Amino acid sequence: MGDSDHMRKQTQTRVSPLAGSKKSWGDRWRRLRREKGFPFLLTLPTLIAVLAVTFMPFFYSLAMSMHRIDMLTKRWIFVGLNNYLQILPDPEFLGALGRTTYFALITVTGGTVLGLVMALILNTTFHGRGLLRSVVLIPWAMSLVAVGVLWGWIYNGEYGPLNAALIQLGIIKKNIYWLTADRALNLVALAHVWRQAPLATLLFLAGLQSIPQTLYNAARIDGATPWQQFWRITLPWLKPMLLLALIISTIDAIMAFDLFWILTKGGPGSATTVFSWLGYALAFQFFKFGEGASVLYLLSLMCLILAFFYLRILFPREKARLSMKTESNRVKEAMPAYARRIDELNVQGLAGGQRTRSFVKPTLRKGLFSATTTKRLGRIGLYTCAILIGLWSFLPFLWLIIMSLSRSVDLLHIPPKLLPWPLTLQNYQHILFPAKGLGGLETSVQAQRVPYSILNSLLVAGSVTLINLAIGAIAGYAYAAYQRFRFMRTTLWILMMTRMIPGLAIVIPFFILFRMAGLLDTKLALIISYTSFILPLTIWMMKGYFESVPPSLEKAALVDGCTRFKALYKVILPVARPGIVAAGIFCFIVAWNEFIFALMLTGTPKAQTISVIISGFLVQARFQEFGSLFAASVVAVLPPIVVAFGFQKYLIQGMLSGSLKG
Amino acid sequence: MDKHDRDEMVAKQKAVNLRQYLITRRRFLRDAAVAMGSVACAPLLSGAHNAFAKSGKPLTFVGWQYHPEIVAENVEIFRKLYDEEVSYELVPGEYHSVAETKLIGGQHIDMLYSEEDHIVRWLKAGWARPIEDLSGIPEIKKGMYDVNVNNMSLPDGRLMGLPYYTGFNSFVYNDLHMQKAGLKPPQSWEELIEQCRELKAKKISEYPYISAWAREWPSLSWSLFAIWYSEGEPVFDKDFNPTFKDGGVAFKKVLEMHKQMYDEKLVRPDIMTMKIEGVPDFSTGQHTFMVVHEYDQKVFNDPEQSQLAGHCKNALMPGKTHSTFIWTAVYLMGAKPVDVERAWNLMQFFGGKAKDGQYHVAKKWALNFGLGTPHKEVINDPEVQADFKQWKDTEIANKQHEIATTRDVAKTMWFPEWDWYMMGQVHDYIRGKITIKECIDSLYKKAVEMKKLYPA
């Protein structure tokens, strides 16, 4: 009998009383309290934090979508689902639907594949891996406004560096005007993938840490090729993280707004008018809040449908679990997640040395090259990939650094130059040592605010990260370990659904809520709102990680006399350190770069964060202020990168190796 | 203010900022303990907060992102001159959208920036009030150009605000290119196209014409209206009915001209996504003609920012009337200021003459950034005139100002929606997605539909 069969029997034995012999109500209550009280207690802080904050804004904006609202005269006319029904046949809506679908398809596919490839490379040992792990995160650590301005500059047909590079490499002879109607959507997608792929990398990297090395060893003994190991071990093991990466990247793609706002404004014509832009235009340009909210809620619906689609594709059995109809389902449900995974692997014949119907032992072939040559070629391939990843991640940022060291006039050189000359530190002087300014003027207020806004961002992002890890990690554990309870499954999806509500739809109720609480223009308002957005994703990340932690570890701790809390604190959390670190980096960067709510909820330097300050350079400031914008963008990337660099050493493989005996 | 004063002021401001920051940090730590509870009990707390908000308060002033360091300096001068407290909030992002969101959310504001196209809207929403009843209005009106007074007034003639600045779309050209080709500024748009072809053929400029064609608020729409007005096309009549159903005076002609320039590659292929209104692009010195906000000519002639510094000249707009589109940005007073008299002082200081008889703000904008002002006294100031002459032909600019046309239709509630739709349709026409007839029909239909939806 395999390990997993043995475990399944144990589980069945443990679970069978649940099926229910006759018990008194008192017994049932005590059992309920004993069995479900613990997970409920672990998730309670999270549920309060998320639902208390999002409850009112959600229903307020949902109500908006069912009204025709004139915000100016404050008249609300109930129209039921008419806003939705009127939008659906509208050609403009259908066009936006097609473009949104196309955009989501290419960015989710591109971002996920690229993220996975980068994670696999970064999970291999090589010189400079620590540095590259931080470099890879740079695009994601950048403010979206800065990313938009940077790529707008890169794509510029006259003085843009892309043309400069292609001309100097002899690939093109004449400037290409990139952002034309037929290319614009794809180019925005490219910029989006550049920024989003590192998030997928982080998730996959965290997932890769939990794969026991013994599985690969066993596979190698069985003669499995690296390709087979990837398909039969790595990918199945990464399914929870793949699900999360797909859901997050889909939400981000469907809700994408900032890059369109900066790069194309939905144009030329309607060539890049996607859903979010349409919703924004309706709600905030024309103040048709009802119609705008209904468009934005259709985005949520799209996200939800796709999330369930991913779930069905990746976890066909989850479908059965949700229905909870049969006894066998209940039994399977009660199995620890990792045991199911081992079970799957057993079926494929890679765990425990068993071979089955689906795994055919490969014939050992003599390669073209000797083992040493093969190894050497492998190293060359690895370093080539690492260099390409480094260039892809760093080159656009390098251009940002160059621009931050240049005078405005030198950036407008024709033909474009890859290295404008002379370089100057003037822009950094403006933002770091305010009051010595350009042309005799004082440094702009915006530039003066950079140091304070960075401190604000540090406080906000740091607090959000700590709160998320403190309550999100234990909730993630509860959701991983007790997913057999309907309450846990339901609340998990409710939490995830809160993440699918478009920020633009709930920004007004948020404003009203915080105004009533007297918290407008405070860092506290940002911490509360960010915590409520980020917690669901933290939980999903942690759940994905905890599912790979064997329950035997907890059992052993309980046998040794630990309380459940102590077992969690002393045993479970330490082995989940890579997952916690990845979640921490995730929380910090998302909180660091949030823009829409920071823009609306703050008004003065005492609470404004760096993303708001950076965006402030853009509007009306004219390009002569871009030097400060670029310098501020470079400085703003440093804290998250330092955090990522400092903690990436904990993203090490094998923390669970040796504990996977079942 | 001399440099010493300014340094002292900056040092004080920094000290205040740091103090504020440290206090805020302590407050933040204290508040963190009650964070969740306070949001959960938000409605209960609101009463207490409002009670606090009623006592003596600083004036609140909200503005958009255009050299806020100068605004902050002006706020400081006002504080000293009037012994007042002012809280200045800077709104990044899309100003009118963000400001309206905050106003809908109930934020109190005593004075705020606005473009003329929002004054009626904000009055109807109950966020701003007319200032016709306040002291000294007849004299103030007398000291300004009529065209600007009209800009800042309601359709019934009541004045809504005082001027922040005035601007118009100007026709500028690259003198180096013109000399090389032996050309003189074109008098008509047909002549401009001929000159563009010649410049392209002689390889002096590959894309001789450039203007803001992006689908955003101050870009394609402003550029088109300037050209329509230059050809005598009103677009909307005095009752705001569309005049272009059958092609108008020159509505169709101007659109066709734009398509022609795009098709013949006299403009860049990416002109519809060009950023920052094309200002850096013209600064490269690669293009010959541009219709652009007047004050940008100062940027084009600044060697720190432009490759064509010293060679950007202005001329009257080509076209039958040579008119252009003129606008006036204003300071509005909030509907319920903490104190009307105090708020009026603030408005007069920023939008007119302070109690010491000086135009502190308008003159500073004019000297430092070339912003125009409706105040004749400031425009005629020898110091301002001398500065303007360094980067533009003031005689031509003054003439252009005099014959410019205000876009009164922008004061209707529905105009922003039509305007945004119009830019999309025009893009689609220029790209060849729809015909000129489809384009004009759809714009006409939209205007009629909008007018019905939002009756005056």
XYZ file of C-alpha atoms in Angstrom, chain A residues 48-49 52-53 60 70-74 92 148 152-153 155-159 174-175 177-182 184 261-271 273 277-278 280-282 284-289 407-414 426 433-435 438 440-446 448-449 452 455-456 459-460 463 467 471 507-508 511-520 522-524 527-528 531 595 599-608 612-613 615-626, chain B residues 3 6-7 10 13-15 17-21 24-25 27-29 31-32 34-36 38-40 42-43 45-47 49-50 64-70 72-73 87-98 100-107 115 121-122 124-127 165 206-207 210 214-217 262 268-277 279-287 293 295-296 299 302-307 368-369 413 416-418 420-421 423-425 427-428 431 446 450 453-454:
248
model
C -14.089 41.320 9.870
C -11.299 43.302 8.219
C -16.639 45.367 7.421
C -14.782 47.658 5.053
C -23.734 51.119 -2.461
C -27.875 62.404 -11.631
C -25.202 63.152 -9.094
C -25.585 66.846 -9.717
C -29.264 66.979 -8.816
C -28.875 63.990 -6.445
C -19.579 50.271 -28.433
C 3.100 54.274 -18.642
C 5.241 56.043 -23.889
C 8.740 57.434 -24.180
C 7.507 53.880 -28.122
C 7.899 57.479 -29.269
C 8.427 57.446 -33.014
C 10.930 60.304 -33.091
C 13.090 60.417 -29.992
C 13.992 54.584 -40.648
C 12.028 55.518 -37.542
C 5.953 55.284 -35.384
C 4.895 52.566 -33.002
C 1.672 53.689 -31.363
C -0.588 53.619 -34.398
C -4.148 52.312 -34.447
C -3.250 48.832 -35.687
C -1.598 50.261 -30.086
C -5.075 56.200 -19.557
C -1.453 57.183 -20.034
C -0.576 55.557 -23.337
C -3.647 55.838 -25.568
C -6.682 57.306 -23.751
C -8.705 54.557 -25.406
C -7.760 55.752 -28.896
C -7.047 56.181 -31.719
C -10.802 56.203 -32.174
C -11.932 53.186 -30.256
C -8.890 51.051 -31.104
C -11.251 51.307 -25.746
C -11.930 52.691 -19.998
C -15.573 52.660 -21.095
C -14.393 55.144 -16.430
C -15.590 57.413 -19.219
C -19.236 56.804 -18.391
C -16.194 59.901 -14.360
C -16.204 61.805 -17.628
C -19.970 61.965 -18.085
C -20.947 61.222 -14.481
C -23.363 58.500 -15.528
C -22.578 56.585 -12.392
C 18.161 67.311 -19.166
C 14.801 67.523 -20.944
C 16.331 69.076 -24.033
C 18.861 66.257 -24.464
C 16.107 63.656 -24.495
C 14.624 65.240 -27.607
C 17.632 64.621 -29.798
C 17.037 63.633 -33.425
C 20.044 67.893 -11.182
C 17.440 68.236 -1.668
C 14.475 70.455 -2.456
C 14.568 74.212 -2.832
C 15.544 74.926 -12.270
C 16.075 80.191 -10.617
C 12.688 78.825 -9.581
C 12.143 76.846 -6.453
C 11.916 73.115 -6.818
C 8.341 72.245 -7.625
C 6.041 71.400 -4.748
C 5.616 67.984 -6.244
C 9.590 68.664 -2.586
C 6.989 66.160 -1.544
C 7.831 62.693 2.671
C 8.118 57.861 4.156
C 4.333 57.779 4.015
C 4.612 53.409 6.754
C 1.493 52.469 4.845
C 1.769 48.365 8.130
C -1.324 43.227 9.227
C -3.984 37.771 10.097
C -14.206 54.652 -4.904
C -17.084 57.048 -4.225
C -14.731 58.305 0.033
C -18.079 58.802 1.778
C -17.294 56.087 4.325
C -13.964 57.559 5.311
C -15.317 61.090 5.339
C -17.988 59.978 7.792
C -15.345 58.312 9.927
C -13.243 61.469 9.856
C -10.379 59.533 8.330
C -9.983 61.344 5.033
C -4.938 60.019 6.798
C -2.568 57.124 6.384
C -4.947 55.077 8.464
C -3.999 51.118 5.593
C -7.580 50.059 6.227
C -5.724 45.748 3.917
C -2.944 54.713 -6.903
C -5.530 59.732 -5.042
C -9.095 59.982 -3.793
C -8.610 59.495 -0.062
C -5.668 61.841 0.444
C -5.245 65.496 -0.323
C -2.189 66.832 1.453
C 1.429 65.741 1.985
C 0.682 64.341 5.415
C -0.869 61.248 3.834
C -0.046 61.312 0.114
C 0.135 59.972 -6.043
C 3.119 62.280 -6.138
C 1.164 60.900 -11.021
C 1.091 64.549 -10.051
C 4.118 65.201 -12.213
C 2.236 63.986 -15.211
C -0.872 66.075 -15.478
C -0.429 69.662 -16.498
C 3.184 69.592 -15.404
C 4.522 69.506 -18.981
C 7.476 67.507 -20.017
C 10.063 69.834 -18.499
C 9.041 68.385 -15.128
C 9.593 64.860 -16.362
C 16.100 85.247 -1.981
C 12.362 82.831 0.212
C 15.057 80.635 1.766
C 11.327 77.298 2.603
C 8.002 75.185 5.608
C 10.376 72.242 5.858
C 10.402 72.477 9.638
C 6.425 69.651 7.317
C 8.777 67.609 9.477
C 6.878 68.524 12.652
C 3.616 67.686 10.957
C 5.078 64.439 9.853
C 1.176 62.546 12.261
C 3.296 59.487 12.862
C -1.114 60.085 15.775
C -0.995 57.248 13.312
C 0.354 54.830 15.929
C -5.036 55.673 15.747
C -3.936 52.261 14.587
C -8.845 51.959 17.003
C -8.696 51.598 13.240
C -11.128 48.807 12.560
C -13.753 53.451 13.840
C -14.566 52.368 10.312
C -17.145 49.882 11.467
C -18.278 55.247 10.858
C -21.844 56.527 10.729
C -18.691 59.003 14.439
C -19.764 61.308 11.662
C -21.851 63.500 13.912
C -16.693 65.038 13.360
C -19.127 67.492 11.837
C -4.796 71.385 -10.298
C -1.234 70.484 -11.017
C 0.367 73.415 -12.757
C 3.490 74.708 -11.044
C 2.055 74.322 -7.561
C 5.269 75.707 -6.096
C 4.179 79.099 -7.383
C 2.136 77.637 -2.623
C 4.286 80.763 -2.706
C -5.272 75.002 3.381
C -4.110 74.402 -0.179
C -4.910 71.012 -1.663
C -3.288 69.932 -4.863
C -5.271 67.510 -7.022
C -3.154 65.286 -9.230
C -4.695 63.153 -11.946
C -7.631 64.323 -14.037
C -8.581 67.413 -12.118
C -12.250 67.850 -12.922
C -13.097 64.180 -12.447
C -11.228 63.948 -9.159
C -16.148 66.287 -8.759
C -15.735 62.944 -7.037
C -14.569 64.714 -3.900
C -17.386 67.241 -4.129
C -19.940 64.468 -4.570
C -18.394 62.826 -1.518
C -19.148 66.002 0.439
C -15.762 67.707 0.679
C -12.333 75.484 -16.600
C -22.407 72.313 -14.075
C -20.936 73.097 -10.668
C -26.338 73.470 -10.795
C -24.828 70.823 -8.557
C -24.722 73.316 -5.703
C -20.957 73.296 -5.355
C -5.423 82.684 -16.783
C 9.019 64.535 -43.237
C 5.899 65.377 -41.244
C 1.671 68.614 -35.995
C -5.183 62.678 -29.027
C -8.631 61.817 -27.730
C -8.415 63.820 -24.538
C -9.829 66.961 -23.078
C -3.197 61.952 -42.481
C 2.948 61.534 -38.125
C 1.246 58.137 -38.244
C 1.064 58.071 -34.426
C -0.322 61.586 -34.080
C -3.540 60.313 -32.499
C -1.690 58.855 -29.530
C 0.920 61.576 -29.182
C 1.371 62.595 -25.584
C 1.685 65.911 -23.738
C -0.179 67.642 -26.547
C 4.880 69.825 -27.039
C 8.081 67.752 -26.736
C 7.611 66.535 -30.304
C 7.536 70.034 -31.772
C 10.478 70.894 -29.511
C 12.595 68.400 -31.465
C 12.644 70.881 -34.361
C 11.526 68.205 -36.839
C 8.163 69.767 -37.662
C -1.671 76.551 -26.681
C 2.007 79.791 -23.805
C 3.831 76.722 -25.161
C 8.742 76.397 -24.047
C 13.604 77.943 -24.249
C 17.067 76.401 -24.930
C 16.744 74.319 -21.749
C 13.746 72.516 -23.167
C 13.743 72.780 -26.919
C 15.961 72.039 -29.883
C 7.400 83.161 -15.277
C 5.311 81.030 -17.587
C -24.220 70.153 -19.206
C -18.260 67.137 -22.422
C -20.041 63.939 -23.456
C -20.611 65.095 -27.020
C -15.566 63.049 -26.133
C -17.791 61.183 -28.568
C -13.159 62.977 -30.892
C -13.690 59.222 -31.205
C -15.785 59.591 -34.344
C -10.475 59.525 -35.172
C -12.462 56.753 -36.819
C -8.450 56.264 -39.895
C -25.549 62.763 -30.835
C -27.742 65.051 -25.816
C -31.418 64.487 -22.534
C -30.151 67.571 -20.704
